[in-house]
Coordinates of C-alpha atoms and ligand atoms in Angstrom, one line a residue:
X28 CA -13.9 29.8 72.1
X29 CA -15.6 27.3 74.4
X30 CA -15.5 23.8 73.7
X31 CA -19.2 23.6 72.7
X32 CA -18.9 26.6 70.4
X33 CA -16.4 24.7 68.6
X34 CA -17.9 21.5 68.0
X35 CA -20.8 23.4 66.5
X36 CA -18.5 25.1 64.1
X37 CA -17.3 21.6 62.8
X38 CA -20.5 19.7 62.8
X39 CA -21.6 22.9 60.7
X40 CA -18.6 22.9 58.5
X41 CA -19.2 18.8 58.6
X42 CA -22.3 18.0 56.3
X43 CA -20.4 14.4 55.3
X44 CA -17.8 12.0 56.1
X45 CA -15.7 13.5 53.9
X46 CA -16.1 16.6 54.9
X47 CA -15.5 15.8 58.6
X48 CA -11.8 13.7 57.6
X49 CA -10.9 17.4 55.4
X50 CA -11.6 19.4 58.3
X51 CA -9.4 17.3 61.2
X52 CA -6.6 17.5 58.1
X53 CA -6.8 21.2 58.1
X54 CA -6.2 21.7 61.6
X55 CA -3.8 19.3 62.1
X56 CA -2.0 20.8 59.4
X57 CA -2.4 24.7 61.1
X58 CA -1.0 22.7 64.6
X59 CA 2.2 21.5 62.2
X60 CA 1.6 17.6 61.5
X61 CA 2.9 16.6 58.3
X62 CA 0.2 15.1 55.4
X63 CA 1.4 11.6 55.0
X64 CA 0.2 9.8 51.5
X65 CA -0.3 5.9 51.9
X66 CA 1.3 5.7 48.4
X67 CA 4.5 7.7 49.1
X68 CA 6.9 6.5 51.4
X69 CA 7.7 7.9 55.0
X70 CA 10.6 8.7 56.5
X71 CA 9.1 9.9 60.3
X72 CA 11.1 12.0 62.6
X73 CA 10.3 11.4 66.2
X74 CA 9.5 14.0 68.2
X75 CA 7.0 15.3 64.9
X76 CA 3.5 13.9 64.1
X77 CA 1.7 13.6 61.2
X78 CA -1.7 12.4 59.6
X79 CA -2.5 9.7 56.3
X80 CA -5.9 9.5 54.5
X81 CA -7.9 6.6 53.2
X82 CA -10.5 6.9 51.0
X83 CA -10.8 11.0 51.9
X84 CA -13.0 10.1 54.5
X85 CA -10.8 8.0 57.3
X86 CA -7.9 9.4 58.8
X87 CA -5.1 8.4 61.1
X88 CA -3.1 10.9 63.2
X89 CA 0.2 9.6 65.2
X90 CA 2.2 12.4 67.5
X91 CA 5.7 10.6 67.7
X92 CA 7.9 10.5 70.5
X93 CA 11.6 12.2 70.9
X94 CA 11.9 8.5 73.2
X95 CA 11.0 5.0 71.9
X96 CA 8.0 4.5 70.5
X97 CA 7.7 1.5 72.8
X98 CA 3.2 1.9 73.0
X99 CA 0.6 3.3 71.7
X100 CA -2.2 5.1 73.0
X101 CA -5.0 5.3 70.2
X102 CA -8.9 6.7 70.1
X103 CA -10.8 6.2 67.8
X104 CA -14.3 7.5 66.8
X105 CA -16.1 7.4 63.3
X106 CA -16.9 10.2 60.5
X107 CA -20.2 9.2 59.6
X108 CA -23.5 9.4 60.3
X109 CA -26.8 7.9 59.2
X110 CA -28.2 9.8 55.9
X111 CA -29.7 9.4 52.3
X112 CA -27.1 9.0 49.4
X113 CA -28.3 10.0 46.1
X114 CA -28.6 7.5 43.6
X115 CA -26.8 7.8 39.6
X116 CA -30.0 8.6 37.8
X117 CA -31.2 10.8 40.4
X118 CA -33.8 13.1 38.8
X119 CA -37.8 11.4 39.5
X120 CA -40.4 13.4 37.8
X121 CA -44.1 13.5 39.2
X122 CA -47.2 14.3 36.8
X123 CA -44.9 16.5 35.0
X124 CA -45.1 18.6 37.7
X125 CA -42.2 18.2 40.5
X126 CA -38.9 16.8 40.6
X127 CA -37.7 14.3 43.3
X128 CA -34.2 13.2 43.9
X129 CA -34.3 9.2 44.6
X130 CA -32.0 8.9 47.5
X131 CA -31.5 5.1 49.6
X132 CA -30.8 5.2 52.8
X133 CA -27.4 4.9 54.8
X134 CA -27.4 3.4 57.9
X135 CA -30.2 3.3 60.5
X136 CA -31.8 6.6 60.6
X137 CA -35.0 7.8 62.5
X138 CA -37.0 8.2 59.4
X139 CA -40.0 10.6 60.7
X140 CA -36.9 13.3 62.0
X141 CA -35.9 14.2 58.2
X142 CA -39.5 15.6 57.6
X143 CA -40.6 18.8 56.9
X144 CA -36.9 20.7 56.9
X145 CA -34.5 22.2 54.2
X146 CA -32.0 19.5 53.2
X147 CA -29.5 20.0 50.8
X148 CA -26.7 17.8 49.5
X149 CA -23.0 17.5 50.0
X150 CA -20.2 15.0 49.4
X151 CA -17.2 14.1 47.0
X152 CA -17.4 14.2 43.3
X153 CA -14.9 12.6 40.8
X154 CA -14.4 14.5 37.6
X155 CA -12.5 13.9 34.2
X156 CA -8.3 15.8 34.9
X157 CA -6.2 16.3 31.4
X158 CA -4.9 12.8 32.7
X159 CA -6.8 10.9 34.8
X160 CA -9.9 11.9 37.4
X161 CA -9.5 13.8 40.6
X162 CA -12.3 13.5 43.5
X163 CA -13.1 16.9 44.7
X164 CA -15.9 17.9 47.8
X165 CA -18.6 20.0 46.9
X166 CA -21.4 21.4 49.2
X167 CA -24.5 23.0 47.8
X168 CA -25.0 25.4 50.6
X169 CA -28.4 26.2 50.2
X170 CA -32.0 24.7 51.6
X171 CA -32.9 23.1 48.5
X172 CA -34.7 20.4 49.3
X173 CA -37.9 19.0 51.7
X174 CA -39.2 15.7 52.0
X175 CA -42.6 16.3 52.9
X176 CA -45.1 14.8 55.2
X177 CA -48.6 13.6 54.2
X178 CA -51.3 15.6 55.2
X179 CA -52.9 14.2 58.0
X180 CA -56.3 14.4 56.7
X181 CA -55.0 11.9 53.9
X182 CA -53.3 9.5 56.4
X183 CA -55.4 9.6 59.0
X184 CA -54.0 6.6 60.9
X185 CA -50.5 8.5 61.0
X186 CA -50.4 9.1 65.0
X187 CA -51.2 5.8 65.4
X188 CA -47.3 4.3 64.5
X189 CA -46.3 3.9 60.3
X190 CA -44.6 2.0 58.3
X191 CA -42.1 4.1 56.2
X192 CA -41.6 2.8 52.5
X193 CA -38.0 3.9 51.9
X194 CA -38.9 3.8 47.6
X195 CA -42.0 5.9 48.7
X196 CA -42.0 7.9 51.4
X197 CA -38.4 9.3 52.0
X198 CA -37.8 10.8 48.3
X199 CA -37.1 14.5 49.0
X200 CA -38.6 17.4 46.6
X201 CA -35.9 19.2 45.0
X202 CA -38.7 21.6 42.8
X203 CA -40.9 22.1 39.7
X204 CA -40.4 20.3 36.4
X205 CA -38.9 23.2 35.0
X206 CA -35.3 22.3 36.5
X207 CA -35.8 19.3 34.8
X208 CA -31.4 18.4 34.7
X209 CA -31.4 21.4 37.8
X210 CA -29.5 18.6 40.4
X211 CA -27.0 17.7 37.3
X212 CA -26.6 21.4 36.8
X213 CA -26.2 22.3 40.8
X214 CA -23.8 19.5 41.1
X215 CA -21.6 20.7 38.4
X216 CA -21.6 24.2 39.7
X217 CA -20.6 23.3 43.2
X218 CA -17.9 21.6 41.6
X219 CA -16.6 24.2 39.6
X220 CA -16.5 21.8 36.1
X221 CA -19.0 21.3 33.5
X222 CA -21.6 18.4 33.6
X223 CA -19.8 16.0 31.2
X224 CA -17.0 16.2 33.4
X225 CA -17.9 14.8 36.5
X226 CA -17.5 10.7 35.9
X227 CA -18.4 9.6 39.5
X228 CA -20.5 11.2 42.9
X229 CA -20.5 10.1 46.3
X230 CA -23.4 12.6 47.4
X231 CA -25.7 12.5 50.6
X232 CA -28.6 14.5 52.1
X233 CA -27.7 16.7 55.0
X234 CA -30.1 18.8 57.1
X235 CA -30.0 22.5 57.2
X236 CA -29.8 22.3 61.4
X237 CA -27.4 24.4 63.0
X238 CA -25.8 23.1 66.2
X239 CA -27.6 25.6 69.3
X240 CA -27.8 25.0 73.4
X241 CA -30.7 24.4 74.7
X242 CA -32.4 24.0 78.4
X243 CA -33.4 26.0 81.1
X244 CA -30.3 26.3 82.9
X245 CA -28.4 26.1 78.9
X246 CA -27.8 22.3 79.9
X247 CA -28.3 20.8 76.3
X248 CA -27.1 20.9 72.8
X249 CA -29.1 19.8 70.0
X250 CA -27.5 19.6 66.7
X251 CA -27.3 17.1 63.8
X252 CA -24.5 14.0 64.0
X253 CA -23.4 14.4 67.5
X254 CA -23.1 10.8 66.8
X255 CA -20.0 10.6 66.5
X256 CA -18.7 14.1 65.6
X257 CA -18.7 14.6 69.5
X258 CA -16.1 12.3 69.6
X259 CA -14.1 12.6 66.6
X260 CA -14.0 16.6 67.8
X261 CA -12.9 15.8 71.6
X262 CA -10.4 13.4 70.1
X263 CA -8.9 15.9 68.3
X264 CA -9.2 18.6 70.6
X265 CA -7.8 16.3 73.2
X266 CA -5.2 15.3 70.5
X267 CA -3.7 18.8 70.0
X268 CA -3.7 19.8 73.5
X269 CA -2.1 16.4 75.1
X270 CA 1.7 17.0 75.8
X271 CA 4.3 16.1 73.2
X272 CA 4.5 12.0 74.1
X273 CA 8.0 11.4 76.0
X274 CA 7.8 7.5 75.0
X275 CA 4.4 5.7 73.0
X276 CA 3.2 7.2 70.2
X277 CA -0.3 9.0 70.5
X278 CA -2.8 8.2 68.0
X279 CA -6.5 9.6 66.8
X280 CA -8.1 7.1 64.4
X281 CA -11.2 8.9 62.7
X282 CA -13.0 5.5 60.7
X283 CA -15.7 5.7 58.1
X284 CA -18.5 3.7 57.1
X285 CA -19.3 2.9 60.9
X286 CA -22.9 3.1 60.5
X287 CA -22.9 0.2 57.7
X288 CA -20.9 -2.4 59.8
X289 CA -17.4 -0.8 58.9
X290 CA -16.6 -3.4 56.6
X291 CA -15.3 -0.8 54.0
X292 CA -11.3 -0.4 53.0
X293 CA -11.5 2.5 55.1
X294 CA -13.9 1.4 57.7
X295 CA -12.3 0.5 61.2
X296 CA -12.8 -3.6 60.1
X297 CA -10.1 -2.6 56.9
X298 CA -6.2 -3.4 57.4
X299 CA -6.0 0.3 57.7
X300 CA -5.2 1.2 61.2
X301 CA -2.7 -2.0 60.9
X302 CA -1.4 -0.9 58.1
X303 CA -0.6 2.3 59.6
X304 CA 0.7 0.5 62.4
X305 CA 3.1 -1.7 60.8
X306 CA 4.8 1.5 58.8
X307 CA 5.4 3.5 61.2
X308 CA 6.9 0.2 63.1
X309 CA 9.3 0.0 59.7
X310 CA 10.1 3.9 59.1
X311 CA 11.2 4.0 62.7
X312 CA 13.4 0.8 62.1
X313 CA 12.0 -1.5 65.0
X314 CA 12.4 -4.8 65.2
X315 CA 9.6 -7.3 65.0
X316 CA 10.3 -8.4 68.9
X317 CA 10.1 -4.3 69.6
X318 CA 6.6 -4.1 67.4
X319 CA 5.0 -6.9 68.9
X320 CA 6.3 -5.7 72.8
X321 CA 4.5 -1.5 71.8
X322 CA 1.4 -3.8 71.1
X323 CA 1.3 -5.2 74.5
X324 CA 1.8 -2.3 75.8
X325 CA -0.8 -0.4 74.2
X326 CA -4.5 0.9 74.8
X327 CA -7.3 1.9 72.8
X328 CA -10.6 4.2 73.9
X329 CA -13.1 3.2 70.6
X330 CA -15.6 6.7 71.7
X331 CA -18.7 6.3 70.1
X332 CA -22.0 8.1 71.9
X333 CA -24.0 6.4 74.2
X334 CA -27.7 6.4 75.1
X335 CA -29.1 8.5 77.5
X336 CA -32.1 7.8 79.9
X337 CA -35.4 9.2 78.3
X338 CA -37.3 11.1 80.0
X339 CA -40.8 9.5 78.5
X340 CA -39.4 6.0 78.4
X341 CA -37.1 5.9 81.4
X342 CA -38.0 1.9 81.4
X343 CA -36.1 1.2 77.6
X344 CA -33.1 1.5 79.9
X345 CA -31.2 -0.5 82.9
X346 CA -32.0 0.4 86.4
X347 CA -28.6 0.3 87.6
X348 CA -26.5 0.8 84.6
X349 CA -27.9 3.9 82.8
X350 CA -26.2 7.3 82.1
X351 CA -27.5 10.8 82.4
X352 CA -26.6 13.6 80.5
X353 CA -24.3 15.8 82.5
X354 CA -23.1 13.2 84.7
X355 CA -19.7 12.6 82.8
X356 CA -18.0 10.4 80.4
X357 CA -19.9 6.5 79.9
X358 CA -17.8 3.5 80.1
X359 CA -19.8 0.8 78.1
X360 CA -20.2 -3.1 79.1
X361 CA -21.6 -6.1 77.3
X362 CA -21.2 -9.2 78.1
X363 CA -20.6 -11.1 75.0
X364 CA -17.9 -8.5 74.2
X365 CA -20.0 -6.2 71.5
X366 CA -18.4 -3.5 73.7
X367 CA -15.0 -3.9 74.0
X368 CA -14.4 -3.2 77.6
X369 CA -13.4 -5.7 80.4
X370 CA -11.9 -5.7 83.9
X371 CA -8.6 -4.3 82.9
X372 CA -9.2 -1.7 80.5
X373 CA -11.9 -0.3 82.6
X374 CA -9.6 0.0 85.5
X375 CA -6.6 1.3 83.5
X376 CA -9.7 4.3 82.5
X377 CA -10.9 4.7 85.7
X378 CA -7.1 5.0 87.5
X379 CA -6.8 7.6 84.7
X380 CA -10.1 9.6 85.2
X381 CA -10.0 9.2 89.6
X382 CA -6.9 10.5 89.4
X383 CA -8.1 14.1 87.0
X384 CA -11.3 14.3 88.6
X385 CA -13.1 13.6 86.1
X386 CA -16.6 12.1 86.8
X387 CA -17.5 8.5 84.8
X388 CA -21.0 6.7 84.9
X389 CA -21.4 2.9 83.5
X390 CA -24.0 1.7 80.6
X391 CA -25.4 -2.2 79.7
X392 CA -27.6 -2.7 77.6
X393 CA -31.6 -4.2 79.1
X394 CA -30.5 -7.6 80.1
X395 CA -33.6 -8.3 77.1
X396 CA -31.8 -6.1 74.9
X397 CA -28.8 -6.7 72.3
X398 CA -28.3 -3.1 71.6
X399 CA -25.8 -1.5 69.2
X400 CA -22.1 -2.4 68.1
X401 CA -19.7 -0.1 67.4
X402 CA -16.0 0.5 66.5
X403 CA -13.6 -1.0 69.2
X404 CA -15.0 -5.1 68.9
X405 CA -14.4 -4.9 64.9
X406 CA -11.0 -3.0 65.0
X407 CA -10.2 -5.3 68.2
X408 CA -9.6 -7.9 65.2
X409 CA -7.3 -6.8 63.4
X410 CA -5.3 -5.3 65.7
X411 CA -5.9 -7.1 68.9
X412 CA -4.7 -4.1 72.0
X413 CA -6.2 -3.8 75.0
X414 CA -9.3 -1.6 74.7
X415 CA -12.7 -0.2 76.2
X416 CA -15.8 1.6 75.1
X417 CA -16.8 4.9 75.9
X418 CA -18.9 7.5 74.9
X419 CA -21.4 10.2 75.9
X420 CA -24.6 9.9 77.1
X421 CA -27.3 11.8 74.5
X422 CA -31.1 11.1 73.3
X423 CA -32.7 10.4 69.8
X424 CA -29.2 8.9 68.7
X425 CA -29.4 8.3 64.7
X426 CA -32.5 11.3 65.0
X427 CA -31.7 14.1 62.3
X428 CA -31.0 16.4 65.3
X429 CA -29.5 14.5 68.3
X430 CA -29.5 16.3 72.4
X431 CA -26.6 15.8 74.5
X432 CA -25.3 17.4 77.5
X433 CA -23.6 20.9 77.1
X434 CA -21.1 19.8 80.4
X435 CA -20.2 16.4 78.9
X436 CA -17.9 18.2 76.0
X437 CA -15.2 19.4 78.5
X438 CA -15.7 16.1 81.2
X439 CA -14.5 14.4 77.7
X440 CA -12.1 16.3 76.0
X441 CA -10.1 16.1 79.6
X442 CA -10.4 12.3 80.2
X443 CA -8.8 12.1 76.8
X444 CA -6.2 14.3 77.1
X445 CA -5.2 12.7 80.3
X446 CA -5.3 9.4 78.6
X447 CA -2.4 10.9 75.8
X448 CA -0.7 12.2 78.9
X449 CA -0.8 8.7 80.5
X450 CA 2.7 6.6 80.1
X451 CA 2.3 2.7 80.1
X452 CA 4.3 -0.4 80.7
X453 CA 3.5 -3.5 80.8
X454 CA 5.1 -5.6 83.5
X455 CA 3.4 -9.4 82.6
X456 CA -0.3 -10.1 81.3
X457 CA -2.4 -8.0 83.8
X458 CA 0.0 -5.9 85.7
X459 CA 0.7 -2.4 83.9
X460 CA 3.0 0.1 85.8
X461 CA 0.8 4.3 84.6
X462 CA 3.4 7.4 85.2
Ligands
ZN1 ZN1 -21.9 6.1 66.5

């Protein structure tokens, strides 16, 4: 199966966070890692790898070595994506006539883009056990809702820019009044339990897309949450296929709750990836001195899509620092540090990507600009590694149905197998010996 076929197949399996984190579990499981719980304790074997939760909707992988565990070499990409959650009294009736769900939104989506196509809902419920409550994941797999436009012969000024009212305008149309209770009902089915049973939801809007290439020469894919899925597939594809680690530990870091600023228990500005850190520092019995000396050691890619050049607004981007589609894996500056990368991490990249080939293009931001944030900067402060940002180029990012570039997939899934496949030492601040 090509690359591209099967990041369709998880974005498709995908519709949530949660979702996402379940599906990297189950393959890492089917490659052999070991679950880990973060309330059990470990005893880790080197030479094995295994994976550890938070929240159902972050996950950490770590691939042991058989050698010392003397650096690590970590990516990290997030689950999310901009959506609608559903809100507890969800059911809004209109004249008697329809039912609306009221849904807020999460994260900063394109707003026009989740017009005028089957939705449907998906995400984790928590229902009453004999003991205690158990979340479980539903999906209601069918195009059940639309949020639907105004005709334009009632908002005449439409094409002319509008200001969306998120109470107003974004509430999606689930049916007539006769299913008055129908979401309660749907939710509860999915679920497998009666109504009075489920105690707490987590439940978001997804759209009925399915991934597909595009182009005239098939040079495209356009498919919902490439942001980040992209990433958090070629990280685990690049994951699995990397050679078992000699020495270092290689890591894939999957964060939630990206979109909102991260700042989450699960969210890449939590302890968690520290916390992680610091166990596997005390199952495989190092010393302090040993942690600290793996830390200096080690390197982070925070992958997280980039902005390609648009083709009707080539001008929203810098003239000598913009990114194509196509054209390879983007290493992303700023400045004042909202990306992560600097001198040395970008040449520790580029050593690894000259050296496989691979080809590499550079984004900043419009000098008038302050662009996006994303992972590497807020993990960067809890644990403080040498790290860069990358990413792929792609349009409409945060759109309902994003474009990328079919060739990008494989340009990244390489770089970041190399980067497992790449030993580091350090020697003294700035000098790093890669074997
Ligand atoms: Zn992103």
């Amino acid at each position: 199966m090509s690359n591209v076929q099967g990041l369709f197949d998880f974005i498709d399996a995908s519709p949530t966070a949660f979702h996402a984190v379940a599906n990297i579990c189950s393959e890492l499981e089917a490659a052999g890692f070991d679950r880990l719980e973060e309330g059990s304790s470990w005893a880790l074997v080197p030479g094995r790898g295994y994976f550890v939760t938070r929240n159902m909707s972050s996950v950490i992988a770590f691939r042991l070595p058989e050698g010392r565990a003397d650096s690590y070499r970590i990516i990290a990409a997030h689950s999310d994506s901009p959506t609608f959650k559903i809100k507890e009294n969800a059911e809004l009736s209109v004249r008697g006539k329809y039912v609306k769900l009221n849904v807020e939104r999460y994260g900063g989506m394109l707003f026009s883009t989740w017009f005028d196509r089957p939705l449907s809902v998906a995400g984790r419920v928590v229902v009453r056990t004999e003991r205690g409550i158990e979340a479980r994941l539903i999906d209601i797999d069918r195009d059940m809702l639309v949020i639907p436009n105004v005709a334009i012969h009632m908002n005449r000024e439409i094409n002319d820019g509008f200001k969306y009212n998120a109470q107003t305008d974004l509430m999606p149309l689930m049916g007539s009044d006769a299913v008055k209770d129908g979401f309660k009902n749907a939710v509860a089915e999915a679920a497998g339990v009666c109504e009075d049973d489920i105690l707490g939801c987590d439940l978001y809007l997804y759209p009925r897309i399915k991934g597909r290439v595009i182009g005239a020469a098939d040079e495209y894919v356009l498919s919902p949450r490439l942001d980040d899925l992209e990433c958090a597939w070629s990280g685990l594809a690049a994951f699995k296929a990397a050679d078992a680690p000699a020495n270092g530990v290689n890591m894939l870091c999957v964060f939630d709750n990206e979109e909102v600023g991260s700042g989450t228990k699960q969210g890449a500005d939590s302890t968690f990836l520290y916390d992680v850190l610091d166990r596997i520092s005390i199952a495989l019995g190092q010393t302090g001195d040993e942690k600290y000396r793996a830390l200096a050691a080690s390197f982070m890619l925070s992958a997280d899509n980039a902005h390609a050049v648009h083709p009707n607004h080539p001008e929203k981007t810098d003239e000598t620092n913009c990114t194509f589609m196509n054209e390879g894996v983007v290493i992303k500056f700023n400045a004042n540090q909202r990306y992560t990368t600097d001198a040395v991490s970008s040449a520790f990249f580029h050593r690894i990507l000259k050296d496989n080939g691979i080809p590499c293009q550079h984004f900043a931001n419009r000098s008038d600009s302050p662009g996006g944030s994303t992972l590497g900067n807020i993990s960067g402060s809890h644990v403080s590694i040498n790290t860069l940002d990358i990413g792929l180029a792609q349009l409409a990012m945060h759109s309902a149905c994003e474009t990328a570039g079919a060739r990008d997939l494989d340009y990244m899934v390489n770089a970041m197998t190399a980067f497992y496949n790449t030993r580091v030492s350090i020697l003294r601040d700035g000098e790093y010996r890669m074997e």
